[in-house]
Amino acid sequence: MKSYQINPDFLWGVATSANQVEGGWNEDGKGMSIADCLRYRPELDVTNYKVANTITSKQVEEAVSDLSTKRWGKRHGVDFYHNYRDDIKQLAAMGISAFRFSISWARIFPNGDDEEPNQAGLDYYLDVVKEMKKYNIEPIMTLSHYEIPLNLVLNYDAWYDRRVIGFFEKFAKTVIDYLHGYVKYWIPINEIDSIIRHPFSSAGLIEDRFPRENFKNVIYQAMHNQFVASARIVKYCHETYPDIKIGCMITSTMVYPYNSDPRNILRTTELMRSVYAFSDIQIRGKYPKYLLNKLKEEDIEIKKQPDDDEDIKDGTADFIAFSYYSSVCTAYDTTGLQVTKANRINGVYNKYLPESEWGWQIDPIGLRVSLITLYDRYQKPLFIVENGLGASDVLTSDHKVHDDYRISYLRDHIQEMLTSVMEDGIELMGYCMWGTTDMISASSNKISKRYGLIYVDLDDEGNGSYKRYRKDSYYWYKALLSFGNKIPLSFFDRPLENFDTSTAS
Ligand code: BGP
């Protein structure tokens, strides 16, 4: 085989989320979101996920009373809100055909329960998607990417409260009706499984607000409400806009057994199932028995309304989107085993794999294993909507970023993906690399964990010119996309320095 051949309508893109790039956190009528309450805390060890992702009511009160943006990274982002035309133009120059983005719910319904939408918010997103379409870029729109209106947390207990289903439906239908002429691909909820790992930044749940409840009950009730809300929007799209494709999305951190002890294989299977339960429900249209048994064993009772099961059955998704960054090992008994980190979970260290500066183990083959596993499970189109490397990039005095480590990460993962499409018979809709310009990292609330193909002059304290500078990886991705849907294998063997900006076109 001399080249990889993929379908001509394969979507090559980039991805980010509103709260991580936009800024303009309180402009033009936008209300506070939960993301505006997450601060860069230098004293925190962000890899201690339990601590880093737990927030108290007191901390939320502090956030509400502090109107500054210093160390509130997601309040200023990289000011995409005012720079979106230039940023989209720069990204379009790479030849991308897709741009995954999210809509800040609080820009449309500032309090989440408002009677009328904020017209300035609707017009902003209409302008953003029109700008993308100017360059023939397909917007891949996420409706809720860790940014629900704070008012829904303070006055309704967020997704735990059944009324939020209706508020989400109203928000989703308003923006889909407003943008459907420009946006064909929708994802209702980002990494819907993440509610189990970080209930606040995912679904606005604050444990100290439920003193009389078992918090696990709260999480699973909120999870159910998200399933009902998402299914109703899928059904609305299928009935109202037949040309729209609407997917579900999970976090695919691949898990391997620490060794061949069958008990570790079983533990691995159970862990992966705990994530696949979320796509099972949204693709098969019902709660799997193994999840119902688990809930029963743990005395977790989900309160349902009579139509819920019908809604979930009728609202199954058209495709499975997923994020992939790294893999971990697991064991039925991890005593004494070295811990490794991944996307807001810990696992057992895999001695066969290198790791990023943040300890996420780099495993391109794990992406191919994810593709095979998910496709074999569902036989539905897949969509990689996040894959990238967080690194502390350095801007040289002549404004270059020689991120060959990011190029090799992307090269290796994309090669495994292309091989999987060619050899494993995977139906893959597209690949959106995680990172457009640099952005505020979700778990650390810092920009210094950089993901972009374009560097932004900004530090974790919020100081900087906000100027943009193309990294070497920008030119590598541009060169890759120049081949269209027939990519010579030789491209992947080219020495990385060939993509130094001084030589790149
Ligand atoms: C995913 C989120 C993204 C992104 C990514 C990287 O879970 O969907 O928003 O942030 O994780 O994680 P981080 O930014 O914490 O390095």
XYZ file of C-alpha atoms and ligand atoms in Angstrom:
521
model
C 0.000 0.000 0.000
C 1.557 3.285 -1.058
C -1.068 5.614 0.370
C -4.000 5.796 2.759
C -7.295 6.221 0.904
C -10.276 7.536 2.876
C -13.764 8.599 1.828
C -13.809 11.960 0.042
C -16.256 13.495 2.528
C -14.065 12.646 5.543
C -14.095 15.660 7.876
C -10.596 16.827 8.865
C -10.872 19.394 11.607
C -9.956 21.038 14.853
C -11.905 21.311 18.100
C -12.355 23.472 21.149
C -15.158 24.680 23.439
C -16.700 28.082 24.127
C -15.625 28.318 27.773
C -12.022 27.440 26.944
C -11.435 30.050 24.205
C -14.177 32.702 24.034
C -13.692 34.988 27.010
C -16.282 37.804 26.917
C -17.640 36.052 29.995
C -20.059 38.826 30.924
C -20.402 40.685 27.634
C -23.482 41.385 25.517
C -25.904 39.908 27.993
C -24.122 36.620 28.769
C -24.843 35.242 32.268
C -22.331 33.462 34.533
C -21.718 29.795 33.761
C -20.179 27.122 35.962
C -16.945 27.522 33.948
C -16.692 31.126 35.221
C -16.419 29.705 38.764
C -13.334 27.583 38.021
C -10.103 29.303 38.911
C -6.415 28.512 38.354
C -5.297 27.520 41.851
C -1.456 27.276 41.896
C -1.638 25.574 45.282
C -3.650 22.701 43.797
C -2.145 19.498 42.435
C -4.425 19.290 39.409
C -3.572 15.639 38.911
C -5.276 14.894 42.219
C -8.560 14.831 40.388
C -10.819 14.430 43.391
C -9.479 17.624 44.949
C -8.947 19.548 41.709
C -12.493 18.969 40.518
C -14.390 19.407 43.776
C -15.897 22.812 44.450
C -17.755 24.091 47.471
C -20.701 26.468 47.732
C -18.343 28.908 49.466
C -15.968 28.868 46.488
C -18.917 29.529 44.178
C -19.958 32.502 46.350
C -16.360 33.807 46.084
C -16.532 33.465 42.306
C -19.833 35.354 42.127
C -18.481 38.232 44.227
C -15.163 38.462 42.345
C -15.766 40.230 39.012
C -12.080 40.193 38.012
C -10.662 37.847 35.383
C -7.214 37.351 36.985
C -6.666 33.566 37.313
C -10.277 33.025 36.187
C -8.895 31.666 32.913
C -12.233 30.638 31.455
C -13.547 34.187 31.881
C -11.019 35.560 29.397
C -10.118 32.448 27.395
C -7.997 33.634 24.455
C -10.627 36.221 23.520
C -11.990 34.202 20.617
C -15.168 36.221 21.228
C -13.523 39.268 19.614
C -10.973 37.424 17.432
C -13.116 34.710 15.864
C -12.903 36.083 12.324
C -9.082 36.065 12.298
C -8.838 32.758 14.160
C -11.231 31.026 11.763
C -9.351 32.548 8.816
C -6.023 31.215 10.146
C -7.503 27.765 10.792
C -9.174 27.719 7.375
C -5.767 28.391 5.785
C -4.726 24.890 6.906
C -7.464 23.425 4.724
C -9.686 22.096 7.504
C -13.198 20.961 6.561
C -14.629 20.873 10.117
C -14.476 22.951 13.271
C -15.969 21.506 16.462
C -17.127 24.188 18.831
C -19.717 24.682 21.562
C -22.454 27.167 22.326
C -22.302 28.827 25.718
C -25.804 28.173 27.096
C -25.519 31.269 29.327
C -24.920 33.449 26.244
C -28.331 32.405 24.930
C -30.293 32.083 28.199
C -28.214 34.049 30.743
C -30.007 32.497 33.708
C -30.997 29.272 32.026
C -34.670 29.835 32.944
C -35.246 33.108 31.046
C -38.484 33.508 29.113
C -36.785 34.924 25.996
C -33.336 34.195 24.503
C -30.580 36.831 24.433
C -30.649 37.991 20.797
C -27.012 39.213 20.942
C -25.944 35.666 21.807
C -27.888 34.119 18.935
C -26.490 36.665 16.485
C -22.916 36.062 17.672
C -23.114 32.315 17.005
C -24.880 32.889 13.702
C -21.961 35.112 12.703
C -19.413 32.512 13.848
C -20.975 29.698 11.823
C -21.419 31.991 8.799
C -17.702 32.807 9.049
C -16.917 29.070 9.045
C -19.166 28.449 6.044
C -17.338 31.245 4.169
C -14.391 28.819 4.068
C -16.541 25.702 3.469
C -15.903 24.551 7.030
C -18.571 22.311 8.597
C -19.419 23.435 12.159
C -19.675 20.469 14.564
C -21.736 22.051 17.329
C -21.736 20.858 20.947
C -24.714 22.171 22.907
C -23.356 21.669 26.415
C -19.602 21.522 26.966
C -19.137 22.017 30.733
C -20.717 25.486 30.743
C -24.323 25.450 32.052
C -25.729 28.727 33.455
C -24.734 29.199 37.107
C -28.240 30.292 38.024
C -29.443 26.744 37.294
C -26.973 25.513 39.902
C -27.900 28.051 42.579
C -31.662 28.002 42.152
C -32.392 24.538 40.764
C -29.465 22.261 41.738
C -28.498 21.957 38.064
C -29.084 18.650 36.290
C -30.383 17.038 39.480
C -33.577 19.070 39.107
C -35.956 17.649 36.520
C -36.970 21.159 35.399
C -33.507 21.587 33.869
C -34.500 19.038 31.232
C -37.080 21.534 30.000
C -34.641 24.453 30.175
C -32.084 22.467 28.145
C -34.740 21.504 25.601
C -35.746 25.145 25.182
C -32.093 26.230 24.805
C -31.284 23.436 22.345
C -34.382 23.926 20.174
C -33.832 27.713 20.103
C -30.259 27.432 18.781
C -30.964 24.506 16.447
C -33.910 26.397 14.927
C -31.707 29.503 14.591
C -28.618 27.788 13.144
C -29.846 24.627 11.391
C -29.365 26.234 7.959
C -25.613 26.392 8.671
C -25.030 23.546 11.152
C -25.654 19.931 10.119
C -23.718 18.146 12.892
C -24.739 18.401 16.565
C -23.563 16.824 19.824
C -25.968 17.480 22.746
C -23.636 16.863 25.711
C -19.827 16.704 25.765
C -18.444 13.472 27.336
C -21.785 12.682 28.973
C -20.001 9.997 31.059
C -17.789 12.613 32.750
C -20.569 13.418 35.260
C -19.334 10.385 37.219
C -15.747 11.706 37.353
C -16.278 15.447 37.857
C -19.918 16.165 38.697
C -19.509 19.936 39.121
C -17.590 20.953 35.995
C -19.659 18.455 34.001
C -23.162 18.957 35.400
C -23.065 21.693 38.044
C -23.482 19.371 41.061
C -22.045 20.657 44.373
C -21.942 17.968 47.052
C -22.433 20.299 50.051
C -25.808 21.348 48.610
C -27.143 17.838 49.259
C -26.526 17.235 52.958
C -29.460 14.862 53.257
C -28.881 12.941 50.035
C -26.425 10.234 49.099
C -24.376 12.228 46.542
C -24.082 9.148 44.314
C -27.884 9.167 44.055
C -27.733 12.815 43.035
C -25.161 12.099 40.322
C -27.108 9.202 38.806
C -30.391 11.136 38.936
C -28.685 14.023 37.115
C -27.234 11.517 34.652
C -30.736 10.217 33.914
C -32.072 13.729 33.399
C -29.264 14.373 30.891
C -30.186 11.201 28.990
C -33.832 12.254 28.782
C -32.916 15.785 27.675
C -30.456 14.549 25.059
C -32.875 11.926 23.690
C -35.656 14.507 23.352
C -33.364 16.764 21.288
C -32.291 13.854 19.075
C -35.976 13.084 18.479
C -36.730 16.772 17.785
C -33.967 16.919 15.173
C -35.035 13.670 13.474
C -38.646 14.899 13.266
C -37.939 18.525 12.333
C -34.652 18.572 10.377
C -34.062 15.159 8.703
C -30.736 16.357 7.186
C -29.214 16.977 10.644
C -26.849 14.340 12.061
C -26.904 14.276 15.861
C -24.481 12.166 17.862
C -23.727 11.148 21.414
C -20.290 11.623 22.950
C -18.167 9.668 25.437
C -14.639 9.805 26.836
C -12.636 6.940 25.419
C -9.613 6.571 27.676
C -8.525 3.035 26.764
C -8.034 0.680 29.715
C -5.720 -2.380 29.613
C -5.246 -5.160 32.172
C -2.044 -4.730 34.183
C -1.134 -8.354 33.411
C -2.784 -11.564 32.194
C -4.323 -12.434 35.562
C -7.967 -13.105 34.520
C -9.114 -10.997 37.482
C -7.407 -8.019 35.847
C -9.077 -8.751 32.520
C -12.435 -8.791 34.308
C -11.636 -5.501 36.065
C -10.692 -3.963 32.688
C -13.943 -5.127 31.125
C -15.956 -3.694 34.022
C -14.177 -0.318 33.811
C -14.706 0.024 30.067
C -18.341 -1.009 30.485
C -18.818 1.768 33.029
C -18.147 4.203 30.154
C -19.839 2.239 27.383
C -23.024 2.209 29.493
C -23.483 5.841 28.407
C -23.202 5.107 24.694
C -25.218 1.873 25.161
C -28.139 3.936 26.469
C -27.895 6.548 23.713
C -27.398 4.075 20.854
C -29.452 1.066 22.002
C -32.151 3.213 23.592
C -32.386 1.629 27.043
C -30.515 1.092 30.288
C -28.370 -2.063 30.055
C -29.079 -4.767 32.625
C -25.538 -4.577 34.030
C -26.068 -0.897 34.896
C -29.490 -1.524 36.423
C -27.966 -4.328 38.541
C -25.131 -2.041 39.660
C -27.575 0.708 40.662
C -29.651 -1.825 42.607
C -26.588 -3.265 44.361
C -25.535 0.242 45.393
C -29.029 1.239 46.511
C -29.165 3.976 43.914
C -32.714 4.713 42.877
C -33.343 6.818 39.762
C -36.715 8.580 39.776
C -38.254 8.311 36.299
C -41.348 9.821 34.700
C -43.675 7.513 32.716
C -42.440 8.741 29.294
C -38.709 8.625 30.053
C -38.075 5.110 28.765
C -40.050 5.892 25.598
C -38.108 9.137 25.075
C -34.765 7.355 25.456
C -35.879 4.570 23.122
C -37.064 7.025 20.444
C -34.079 9.377 20.757
C -31.112 7.195 19.784
C -28.133 8.993 18.239
C -26.901 8.825 14.644
C -23.201 8.500 15.483
C -20.803 8.027 18.380
C -18.348 10.884 18.921
C -15.525 10.373 21.362
C -12.439 11.997 22.823
C -9.167 10.050 23.001
C -5.947 11.254 24.652
C -4.279 8.304 26.325
C -4.656 4.896 27.906
C -4.165 3.450 31.381
C -3.771 0.000 32.917
C -5.916 -1.334 35.699
C -5.800 -4.245 38.167
C -8.313 -5.797 40.539
C -5.794 -5.026 43.292
C -3.674 -1.918 42.646
C -1.866 -2.059 46.009
C 1.775 -1.134 45.511
C 1.364 -0.517 41.774
C 2.582 2.774 40.262
C -0.286 5.194 39.606
C -0.582 6.983 36.283
C -2.861 9.840 35.241
C -5.187 10.303 32.325
C -8.085 12.553 31.471
C -9.286 13.200 35.005
C -8.920 9.585 36.052
C -6.013 7.689 37.575
C -4.852 4.267 36.467
C -1.939 1.895 36.801
C 1.283 2.893 35.034
C 2.027 1.101 31.738
C 5.774 0.497 31.469
C 5.517 0.109 27.676
C 4.369 3.666 27.052
C 5.912 7.165 27.267
C 3.990 9.883 29.089
C 3.253 13.578 28.530
C 4.444 16.268 30.968
C 1.088 15.831 32.680
C 1.623 12.098 33.028
C -0.957 11.106 30.402
C 0.494 8.003 28.719
C 0.884 8.374 24.965
C -0.629 5.377 23.161
C -1.508 5.766 19.449
C -2.437 2.074 19.167
C -4.973 2.716 21.925
C -6.833 4.986 19.513
C -7.074 2.118 17.016
C -8.244 -0.239 19.782
C -10.921 2.342 20.714
C -12.106 2.535 17.111
C -12.320 -1.257 16.722
C -14.012 -1.755 20.097
C -16.616 0.966 19.566
C -17.356 -0.034 15.982
C -17.694 -3.711 16.861
C -20.018 -2.757 19.738
C -22.371 -0.521 17.776
C -21.798 -0.830 14.004
C -22.571 2.911 13.832
C -20.483 5.721 12.318
C -17.778 6.995 14.676
C -16.314 10.500 14.963
C -13.037 11.368 16.746
C -13.849 14.837 18.084
C -10.915 15.276 20.467
C -7.322 14.048 20.188
C -4.324 16.186 21.061
C -1.331 16.774 23.305
C -1.208 19.233 26.180
C 2.332 20.563 26.503
C 4.218 23.558 27.873
C 5.223 25.014 24.482
C 7.939 27.674 24.303
C 7.726 30.700 22.002
C 11.179 31.500 20.561
C 12.503 35.051 20.251
C 11.583 34.954 16.551
C 8.028 33.887 17.441
C 8.256 30.218 16.487
C 7.136 27.140 18.421
C 9.074 24.013 17.482
C 6.569 21.511 18.828
C 7.924 18.382 17.144
C 6.605 16.421 20.168
C 3.072 17.449 19.187
C 3.711 16.637 15.527
C 4.892 13.138 16.453
C 1.844 12.683 18.743
C -0.526 13.717 15.938
C 1.394 11.814 13.254
C 1.338 8.549 15.222
C -2.322 8.814 16.241
C -3.493 9.817 12.779
C -1.536 6.954 11.203
C -3.221 4.465 13.531
C -6.580 6.026 12.692
C -5.985 5.810 8.926
C -4.784 2.214 9.237
C -7.925 1.375 11.192
C -10.138 2.880 8.486
C -8.249 1.004 5.761
C -7.813 -2.365 7.504
C -10.359 -2.687 10.309
C -13.383 -1.651 8.257
C -14.223 1.255 10.552
C -16.853 3.773 9.401
C -15.270 7.016 10.549
C -16.906 10.389 9.834
C -13.953 12.545 10.730
C -11.099 13.558 12.953
C -11.054 16.808 14.941
C -7.686 17.409 16.573
C -8.165 18.926 20.039
C -6.755 22.397 19.810
C -7.327 25.347 17.532
C -5.427 28.206 19.087
C -4.150 27.523 22.593
C -6.970 27.468 25.120
C -7.633 27.209 28.849
C -7.169 23.604 29.934
C -10.391 22.098 31.320
C -8.931 20.344 34.369
C -6.142 22.774 35.298
C -7.772 26.099 34.282
C -4.356 27.106 32.919
C -3.251 28.084 29.441
C 0.254 26.749 30.044
C -1.021 23.266 29.281
C -1.141 24.215 25.611
C -3.044 22.226 22.927
C -3.234 24.633 20.012
C -1.750 24.559 16.536
C -1.548 28.318 17.040
C 0.265 29.745 20.075
C -1.394 32.555 22.054
C 0.841 34.993 23.964
C -0.829 34.698 27.377
C 0.223 33.259 30.734
C -1.641 31.548 33.573
C -2.037 34.876 35.368
C -3.847 36.314 32.337
C -0.942 38.544 31.258
C 0.037 38.781 27.599
C -0.606 40.424 24.242
C -3.090 37.716 23.108
C -1.101 37.736 19.824
C -1.279 34.522 17.801
C 1.760 32.684 16.344
C 1.604 29.551 14.167
C 3.438 26.537 15.601
C 5.377 24.016 13.506
C 2.466 21.625 14.078
C 0.219 24.117 12.220
C 2.337 23.594 9.106
C 2.476 19.852 9.597
C -1.325 19.595 9.806
C -1.628 21.930 6.782
C 0.734 19.681 4.803
C -1.256 16.579 5.826
C -4.563 18.144 4.767
C -3.095 19.189 1.409
C -3.285 15.526 0.299
C -7.087 15.432 0.604
C -8.351 11.869 0.940
C -5.277 10.124 -0.518
C -2.297 10.453 1.809
C 1.058 8.918 0.819
C 2.605 6.737 3.524
C 5.901 8.526 2.812
C 4.418 11.701 4.307
C 4.546 10.064 7.731
C 8.235 9.272 7.377
C 9.294 12.839 6.592
C 11.734 14.161 9.201
C 9.899 16.464 11.606
C 12.309 19.350 11.116
C 10.936 19.689 7.554
C 7.972 21.395 9.169
C 9.974 24.093 10.800
C 8.173 27.324 9.918
C 11.297 28.762 8.320
C 10.934 26.155 5.524
C 7.185 25.576 5.480
C 5.062 27.337 2.863
C -11.741 16.680 27.634
C -12.632 17.925 27.474
C -11.979 19.042 26.775
C -10.477 19.156 26.981
C -9.758 17.830 27.168
C -8.323 17.979 27.637
O -12.258 15.893 28.633
O -13.793 17.572 26.727
O -12.673 20.214 27.172
O -10.173 20.077 27.941
O -10.460 16.996 28.051
O -8.293 18.038 29.040
P -7.468 19.175 29.795
O -7.862 20.468 29.161
O -7.897 19.055 31.217
O -6.008 18.863 29.602
